[in-house]
Amino acid sequence: FTAAGVGTALVAPLVAAASASRAAGVRSTHVRPRNSHAMGVCTKIVTTLYGELQHEQLVQASYFSALLCFVVGIYWMMRSLKDSVFATLVGLEYQPQAKMLSLFVVTAVLFAYNKVVDLVERNRLFAVICGSYALVFVAIAVCLKSTSFGLYGDDGAPLPPSPERLLGWVHYFAIESYGSLAVSLFWQWTNSIVDLKAAKAQYGIIVAGGQIGAIAGCTLVVGSNTFGARAILRRANSSARNSPER
């Protein structure tokens, strides 16, 4: 959940960069590299897969692709954890009720979103929504670490599930609403910026970024014991204990 919060927060600078690349035509902040063999190879690959693209279009498509990679990757990472965390906190037998209630929660979130649309500029709306979800995901991560109402108690054993544990419901509804809102918001914002002619050239690259994000998000969850943050810290602590004292 901490990784999801940080990743969602990184959406804001990507949104700003994509907007700046469109407004400035990518001329003032990006200089076409010269005599770069790696860039030449990448350009040939992109041209072969997606056709001829101008440098400005390629840079803009790269920003949108990275943005969709974060959005979709975070969603699939959270979705992979949603049911297991809910079962630990509340109980798997309450999942049907959670699915039914999520319909009303998502509807309420969409009503609130329609109000925010009237108050926030379009180029800032994506950053505001994703920034809000970043705060929610980080807060859930902090609460899950608590020994009073998180996943595990002081003895390291899982706390007994209960429908009265509101954290499980909040986490479930947050993931459901994020999946319903973030991806559709991305495409609304992208379609308002990219015209039809540019879309034919750029959307293949953008969708490819989303596919990479979906694969990476699930892989981070499945392989968390191997290369997750806890495994990295465990290996670092083990190396520190085994290193000779100076």
mmCIF file of C-alpha atoms in Angstrom:
data_model
loop_
_atom_site.group_PDB
_atom_site.id
_atom_site.type_symbol
_atom_site.label_atom_id
_atom_site.label_comp_id
_atom_site.label_asym_id
_atom_site.label_seq_id
_atom_site.Cartn_x
_atom_site.Cartn_y
_atom_site.Cartn_z
ATOM 1 C CA PHE A 1 0.000 0.000 0.000
ATOM 2 C CA THR A 2 2.907 2.348 0.624
ATOM 3 C CA ALA A 3 4.263 1.584 -2.848
ATOM 4 C CA ALA A 4 0.818 2.245 -4.306
ATOM 5 C CA GLY A 5 0.590 5.558 -2.490
ATOM 6 C CA VAL A 6 4.018 6.678 -3.656
ATOM 7 C CA GLY A 7 3.339 5.480 -7.185
ATOM 8 C CA THR A 8 0.034 7.329 -7.307
ATOM 9 C CA ALA A 9 1.753 10.468 -6.056
ATOM 10 C CA LEU A 10 4.232 10.217 -8.947
ATOM 11 C CA VAL A 11 1.324 10.600 -11.344
ATOM 12 C CA ALA A 12 1.159 14.335 -10.608
ATOM 13 C CA PRO A 13 4.600 15.245 -12.047
ATOM 14 C CA LEU A 14 3.935 13.012 -15.055
ATOM 15 C CA VAL A 15 0.676 14.863 -15.678
ATOM 16 C CA ALA A 16 2.499 18.181 -15.424
ATOM 17 C CA ALA A 17 5.212 16.995 -17.800
ATOM 18 C CA ALA A 18 2.703 15.738 -20.346
ATOM 19 C CA SER A 19 0.809 19.022 -20.215
ATOM 20 C CA ALA A 20 4.031 20.998 -20.567
ATOM 21 C CA SER A 21 5.147 18.907 -23.530
ATOM 22 C CA ARG A 22 1.912 19.715 -25.316
ATOM 23 C CA ALA A 23 1.911 23.414 -24.480
ATOM 24 C CA ALA A 24 5.528 24.003 -25.385
ATOM 25 C CA GLY A 25 5.626 21.609 -28.313
ATOM 26 C CA VAL A 26 8.464 19.797 -26.532
ATOM 27 C CA ARG A 27 10.929 22.310 -27.996
ATOM 28 C CA SER A 28 12.132 24.230 -24.986
ATOM 29 C CA THR A 29 12.624 21.392 -22.488
ATOM 30 C CA HIS A 30 13.654 18.553 -24.741
ATOM 31 C CA VAL A 31 16.569 18.593 -27.179
ATOM 32 C CA ARG A 32 16.816 15.970 -29.855
ATOM 33 C CA PRO A 33 19.811 13.805 -28.957
ATOM 34 C CA ARG A 34 22.570 13.557 -31.541
ATOM 35 C CA ASN A 35 24.867 10.654 -32.337
ATOM 36 C CA SER A 36 23.096 8.413 -29.857
ATOM 37 C CA HIS A 37 23.224 4.797 -30.952
ATOM 38 C CA ALA A 38 20.790 3.640 -28.232
ATOM 39 C CA MET A 39 18.267 6.314 -29.157
ATOM 40 C CA GLY A 40 18.593 5.359 -32.820
ATOM 41 C CA VAL A 41 17.849 1.720 -32.049
ATOM 42 C CA CYS A 42 14.822 2.673 -29.925
ATOM 43 C CA THR A 43 13.555 4.952 -32.686
ATOM 44 C CA LYS A 44 13.820 2.154 -35.240
ATOM 45 C CA ILE A 45 11.910 -0.242 -32.987
ATOM 46 C CA VAL A 46 9.129 2.290 -32.377
ATOM 47 C CA THR A 47 8.941 3.133 -36.079
ATOM 48 C CA THR A 48 8.690 -0.539 -37.006
ATOM 49 C CA LEU A 49 5.920 -1.217 -34.477
ATOM 50 C CA TYR A 50 3.881 1.985 -34.607
ATOM 51 C CA GLY A 51 4.860 3.785 -37.810
ATOM 52 C CA GLU A 52 6.620 7.080 -38.423
ATOM 53 C CA LEU A 53 6.360 9.536 -35.523
ATOM 54 C CA GLN A 54 7.650 13.051 -35.169
ATOM 55 C CA HIS A 55 10.004 13.656 -32.259
ATOM 56 C CA GLU A 56 7.423 15.783 -30.430
ATOM 57 C CA GLN A 57 4.753 13.116 -30.829
ATOM 58 C CA LEU A 58 7.099 10.411 -29.586
ATOM 59 C CA VAL A 59 7.994 12.372 -26.454
ATOM 60 C CA GLN A 60 4.348 13.160 -25.702
ATOM 61 C CA ALA A 61 3.323 9.546 -26.264
ATOM 62 C CA SER A 62 6.116 8.438 -23.915
ATOM 63 C CA TYR A 63 4.767 10.658 -21.145
ATOM 64 C CA PHE A 64 1.234 9.338 -21.576
ATOM 65 C CA SER A 65 2.529 5.766 -21.768
ATOM 66 C CA ALA A 66 4.447 6.145 -18.500
ATOM 67 C CA LEU A 67 1.390 7.732 -16.902
ATOM 68 C CA LEU A 68 -0.908 4.873 -17.914
ATOM 69 C CA CYS A 69 1.771 2.395 -16.786
ATOM 70 C CA PHE A 70 1.618 3.871 -13.276
ATOM 71 C CA VAL A 71 -2.186 4.074 -13.193
ATOM 72 C CA VAL A 72 -2.827 0.521 -14.401
ATOM 73 C CA GLY A 73 0.145 -0.975 -12.547
ATOM 74 C CA ILE A 74 -1.006 0.456 -9.234
ATOM 75 C CA TYR A 75 -4.537 -0.785 -9.797
ATOM 76 C CA TRP A 76 -3.466 -4.361 -10.553
ATOM 77 C CA MET A 77 -1.063 -4.363 -7.644
ATOM 78 C CA MET A 78 -3.850 -3.277 -5.298
ATOM 79 C CA ARG A 79 -6.406 -5.592 -6.867
ATOM 80 C CA SER A 80 -4.140 -8.574 -6.267
ATOM 81 C CA LEU A 81 -4.120 -7.714 -2.555
ATOM 82 C CA LYS A 82 -7.743 -6.639 -2.198
ATOM 83 C CA ASP A 83 -9.448 -9.940 -1.420
ATOM 84 C CA SER A 84 -6.704 -11.359 0.805
ATOM 85 C CA VAL A 85 -6.490 -8.234 2.955
ATOM 86 C CA PHE A 86 -10.278 -8.008 3.212
ATOM 87 C CA ALA A 87 -10.482 -11.674 4.230
ATOM 88 C CA THR A 88 -7.854 -11.121 6.937
ATOM 89 C CA LEU A 89 -9.479 -7.988 8.339
ATOM 90 C CA VAL A 90 -13.209 -8.580 7.889
ATOM 91 C CA GLY A 91 -13.719 -12.152 6.731
ATOM 92 C CA LEU A 92 -14.200 -13.687 3.310
ATOM 93 C CA GLU A 93 -17.851 -14.472 4.044
ATOM 94 C CA TYR A 94 -18.592 -10.733 3.943
ATOM 95 C CA GLN A 95 -17.200 -10.262 0.443
ATOM 96 C CA PRO A 96 -20.624 -10.445 -1.295
ATOM 97 C CA GLN A 97 -21.873 -7.605 0.907
ATOM 98 C CA ALA A 98 -18.716 -5.631 0.118
ATOM 99 C CA LYS A 99 -19.272 -6.049 -3.618
ATOM 100 C CA MET A 100 -22.851 -4.827 -3.357
ATOM 101 C CA LEU A 101 -21.937 -1.879 -1.141
ATOM 102 C CA SER A 102 -19.074 -0.935 -3.455
ATOM 103 C CA LEU A 103 -21.652 -0.112 -6.136
ATOM 104 C CA PHE A 104 -23.169 2.583 -3.917
ATOM 105 C CA VAL A 105 -19.756 3.823 -2.781
ATOM 106 C CA VAL A 106 -18.478 4.162 -6.351
ATOM 107 C CA THR A 107 -21.677 5.983 -7.296
ATOM 108 C CA ALA A 108 -21.161 8.430 -4.443
ATOM 109 C CA VAL A 109 -17.536 8.932 -5.486
ATOM 110 C CA LEU A 110 -18.661 9.696 -9.046
ATOM 111 C CA PHE A 111 -21.123 12.300 -7.752
ATOM 112 C CA ALA A 112 -18.312 13.924 -5.767
ATOM 113 C CA TYR A 113 -16.082 13.747 -8.849
ATOM 114 C CA ASN A 114 -18.695 15.610 -10.901
ATOM 115 C CA LYS A 115 -18.624 18.390 -8.318
ATOM 116 C CA VAL A 116 -14.835 18.543 -8.366
ATOM 117 C CA VAL A 117 -14.854 18.824 -12.162
ATOM 118 C CA ASP A 118 -16.649 22.170 -11.861
ATOM 119 C CA LEU A 119 -14.122 23.498 -9.344
ATOM 120 C CA VAL A 120 -10.751 22.313 -10.689
ATOM 121 C CA GLU A 121 -9.137 22.988 -14.043
ATOM 122 C CA ARG A 122 -8.972 20.002 -16.357
ATOM 123 C CA ASN A 123 -5.168 19.908 -16.513
ATOM 124 C CA ARG A 124 -5.020 19.787 -12.700
ATOM 125 C CA LEU A 125 -7.927 17.419 -12.124
ATOM 126 C CA PHE A 126 -5.906 14.262 -12.728
ATOM 127 C CA ALA A 127 -3.230 15.366 -10.264
ATOM 128 C CA VAL A 128 -5.835 16.248 -7.628
ATOM 129 C CA ILE A 129 -7.663 12.909 -7.892
ATOM 130 C CA CYS A 130 -4.497 10.806 -7.906
ATOM 131 C CA GLY A 131 -2.985 12.884 -5.101
ATOM 132 C CA SER A 132 -6.073 12.192 -2.988
ATOM 133 C CA TYR A 133 -5.820 8.460 -3.598
ATOM 134 C CA ALA A 134 -2.108 8.588 -2.786
ATOM 135 C CA LEU A 135 -2.924 9.994 0.653
ATOM 136 C CA VAL A 136 -5.617 7.347 1.179
ATOM 137 C CA PHE A 137 -3.306 4.459 0.219
ATOM 138 C CA VAL A 138 -0.467 5.704 2.438
ATOM 139 C CA ALA A 139 -2.893 6.133 5.344
ATOM 140 C CA ILE A 140 -4.160 2.567 4.843
ATOM 141 C CA ALA A 141 -0.559 1.301 4.786
ATOM 142 C CA VAL A 142 0.156 3.018 8.104
ATOM 143 C CA CYS A 143 -3.016 1.615 9.662
ATOM 144 C CA LEU A 144 -2.261 -1.916 8.465
ATOM 145 C CA LYS A 145 1.040 -1.778 10.356
ATOM 146 C CA SER A 146 -0.772 -1.028 13.602
ATOM 147 C CA THR A 147 -0.871 -3.850 16.143
ATOM 148 C CA SER A 148 -4.243 -2.626 17.418
ATOM 149 C CA PHE A 149 -6.361 -2.586 14.253
ATOM 150 C CA GLY A 150 -3.963 -3.677 11.490
ATOM 151 C CA LEU A 151 -3.175 -7.114 10.134
ATOM 152 C CA TYR A 152 -1.103 -8.541 13.001
ATOM 153 C CA GLY A 153 -1.038 -8.182 16.767
ATOM 154 C CA ASP A 154 1.886 -7.750 19.148
ATOM 155 C CA ASP A 155 2.627 -11.486 19.052
ATOM 156 C CA GLY A 156 2.866 -11.515 15.250
ATOM 157 C CA ALA A 157 -0.318 -13.553 14.833
ATOM 158 C CA PRO A 158 -3.133 -12.249 12.609
ATOM 159 C CA LEU A 159 -5.833 -10.356 14.464
ATOM 160 C CA PRO A 160 -9.248 -12.073 14.352
ATOM 161 C CA PRO A 161 -11.408 -10.907 11.428
ATOM 162 C CA SER A 162 -14.540 -8.965 12.239
ATOM 163 C CA PRO A 163 -17.131 -7.018 10.232
ATOM 164 C CA GLU A 164 -16.648 -4.178 12.718
ATOM 165 C CA ARG A 165 -13.081 -3.570 11.521
ATOM 166 C CA LEU A 166 -13.717 -0.520 9.365
ATOM 167 C CA LEU A 167 -10.209 -0.542 7.903
ATOM 168 C CA GLY A 168 -11.058 -3.602 5.814
ATOM 169 C CA TRP A 169 -14.119 -1.927 4.332
ATOM 170 C CA VAL A 170 -12.286 1.329 3.642
ATOM 171 C CA HIS A 171 -9.432 -0.455 1.884
ATOM 172 C CA TYR A 172 -11.863 -2.480 -0.255
ATOM 173 C CA PHE A 173 -13.908 0.537 -1.328
ATOM 174 C CA ALA A 174 -10.795 2.630 -1.994
ATOM 175 C CA ILE A 175 -9.434 0.047 -4.440
ATOM 176 C CA GLU A 176 -12.811 -0.441 -6.130
ATOM 177 C CA SER A 177 -13.355 3.294 -6.627
ATOM 178 C CA TYR A 178 -9.772 3.829 -7.808
ATOM 179 C CA GLY A 179 -10.157 1.164 -10.480
ATOM 180 C CA SER A 180 -13.439 2.659 -11.668
ATOM 181 C CA LEU A 181 -12.294 6.276 -11.696
ATOM 182 C CA ALA A 182 -8.576 6.489 -12.446
ATOM 183 C CA VAL A 183 -8.473 4.655 -15.782
ATOM 184 C CA SER A 184 -11.566 6.384 -17.185
ATOM 185 C CA LEU A 185 -10.231 9.732 -15.972
ATOM 186 C CA PHE A 186 -6.951 9.057 -17.743
ATOM 187 C CA TRP A 187 -8.639 8.427 -21.085
ATOM 188 C CA GLN A 188 -10.927 11.440 -20.707
ATOM 189 C CA TRP A 189 -7.918 13.645 -20.050
ATOM 190 C CA THR A 190 -5.861 12.080 -22.848
ATOM 191 C CA ASN A 191 -8.669 12.378 -25.403
ATOM 192 C CA SER A 192 -9.063 16.060 -24.536
ATOM 193 C CA ILE A 193 -5.374 16.700 -25.313
ATOM 194 C CA VAL A 194 -4.528 14.378 -28.217
ATOM 195 C CA ASP A 195 -6.343 15.071 -31.489
ATOM 196 C CA LEU A 196 -7.589 12.335 -33.814
ATOM 197 C CA LYS A 197 -4.632 12.450 -36.191
ATOM 198 C CA ALA A 198 -2.070 12.245 -33.378
ATOM 199 C CA ALA A 199 -4.099 9.548 -31.608
ATOM 200 C CA LYS A 200 -3.683 7.155 -34.520
ATOM 201 C CA ALA A 201 0.080 7.439 -34.155
ATOM 202 C CA GLN A 202 0.400 7.603 -30.363
ATOM 203 C CA TYR A 203 -2.268 5.361 -28.864
ATOM 204 C CA GLY A 204 -0.396 2.154 -29.644
ATOM 205 C CA ILE A 205 2.541 3.321 -27.521
ATOM 206 C CA ILE A 206 0.215 4.547 -24.768
ATOM 207 C CA VAL A 207 -1.676 1.239 -24.544
ATOM 208 C CA ALA A 208 1.622 -0.663 -24.509
ATOM 209 C CA GLY A 209 2.574 1.276 -21.373
ATOM 210 C CA GLY A 210 -0.669 0.181 -19.731
ATOM 211 C CA GLN A 211 0.038 -3.465 -20.546
ATOM 212 C CA ILE A 212 3.521 -3.198 -19.063
ATOM 213 C CA GLY A 213 2.019 -1.642 -15.936
ATOM 214 C CA ALA A 214 -0.516 -4.464 -15.540
ATOM 215 C CA ILE A 215 2.208 -7.112 -15.816
ATOM 216 C CA ALA A 216 4.554 -5.241 -13.480
ATOM 217 C CA GLY A 217 1.867 -4.616 -10.837
ATOM 218 C CA CYS A 218 0.927 -8.287 -10.557
ATOM 219 C CA THR A 219 4.587 -9.342 -10.660
ATOM 220 C CA LEU A 220 5.447 -7.075 -7.730
ATOM 221 C CA VAL A 221 2.798 -8.793 -5.623
ATOM 222 C CA VAL A 222 3.618 -12.358 -6.674
ATOM 223 C CA GLY A 223 7.363 -11.833 -6.275
ATOM 224 C CA SER A 224 7.255 -9.656 -3.169
ATOM 225 C CA ASN A 225 8.996 -12.346 -1.091
ATOM 226 C CA THR A 226 11.892 -12.319 -3.565
ATOM 227 C CA PHE A 227 12.422 -8.686 -4.466
ATOM 228 C CA GLY A 228 9.894 -6.780 -2.354
ATOM 229 C CA ALA A 229 10.856 -4.056 0.088
ATOM 230 C CA ARG A 230 10.780 -6.414 3.073
ATOM 231 C CA ALA A 231 13.016 -8.953 1.311
ATOM 232 C CA ILE A 232 15.488 -6.230 0.354
ATOM 233 C CA LEU A 233 15.652 -4.947 3.934
ATOM 234 C CA ARG A 234 16.038 -8.495 5.241
ATOM 235 C CA ARG A 235 18.983 -9.139 2.916
ATOM 236 C CA ALA A 236 20.515 -5.795 3.830
ATOM 237 C CA ASN A 237 20.250 -6.530 7.561
ATOM 238 C CA SER A 238 21.694 -9.999 7.025
ATOM 239 C CA SER A 239 24.655 -8.536 5.122
ATOM 240 C CA ALA A 240 25.224 -5.986 7.862
ATOM 241 C CA ARG A 241 25.274 -8.662 10.558
ATOM 242 C CA ASN A 242 27.663 -10.858 8.572
ATOM 243 C CA SER A 243 30.077 -8.062 7.653
ATOM 244 C CA PRO A 244 33.245 -7.829 9.778
ATOM 245 C CA GLU A 245 33.424 -5.022 12.309
ATOM 246 C CA ARG A 246 35.718 -2.156 11.468
#
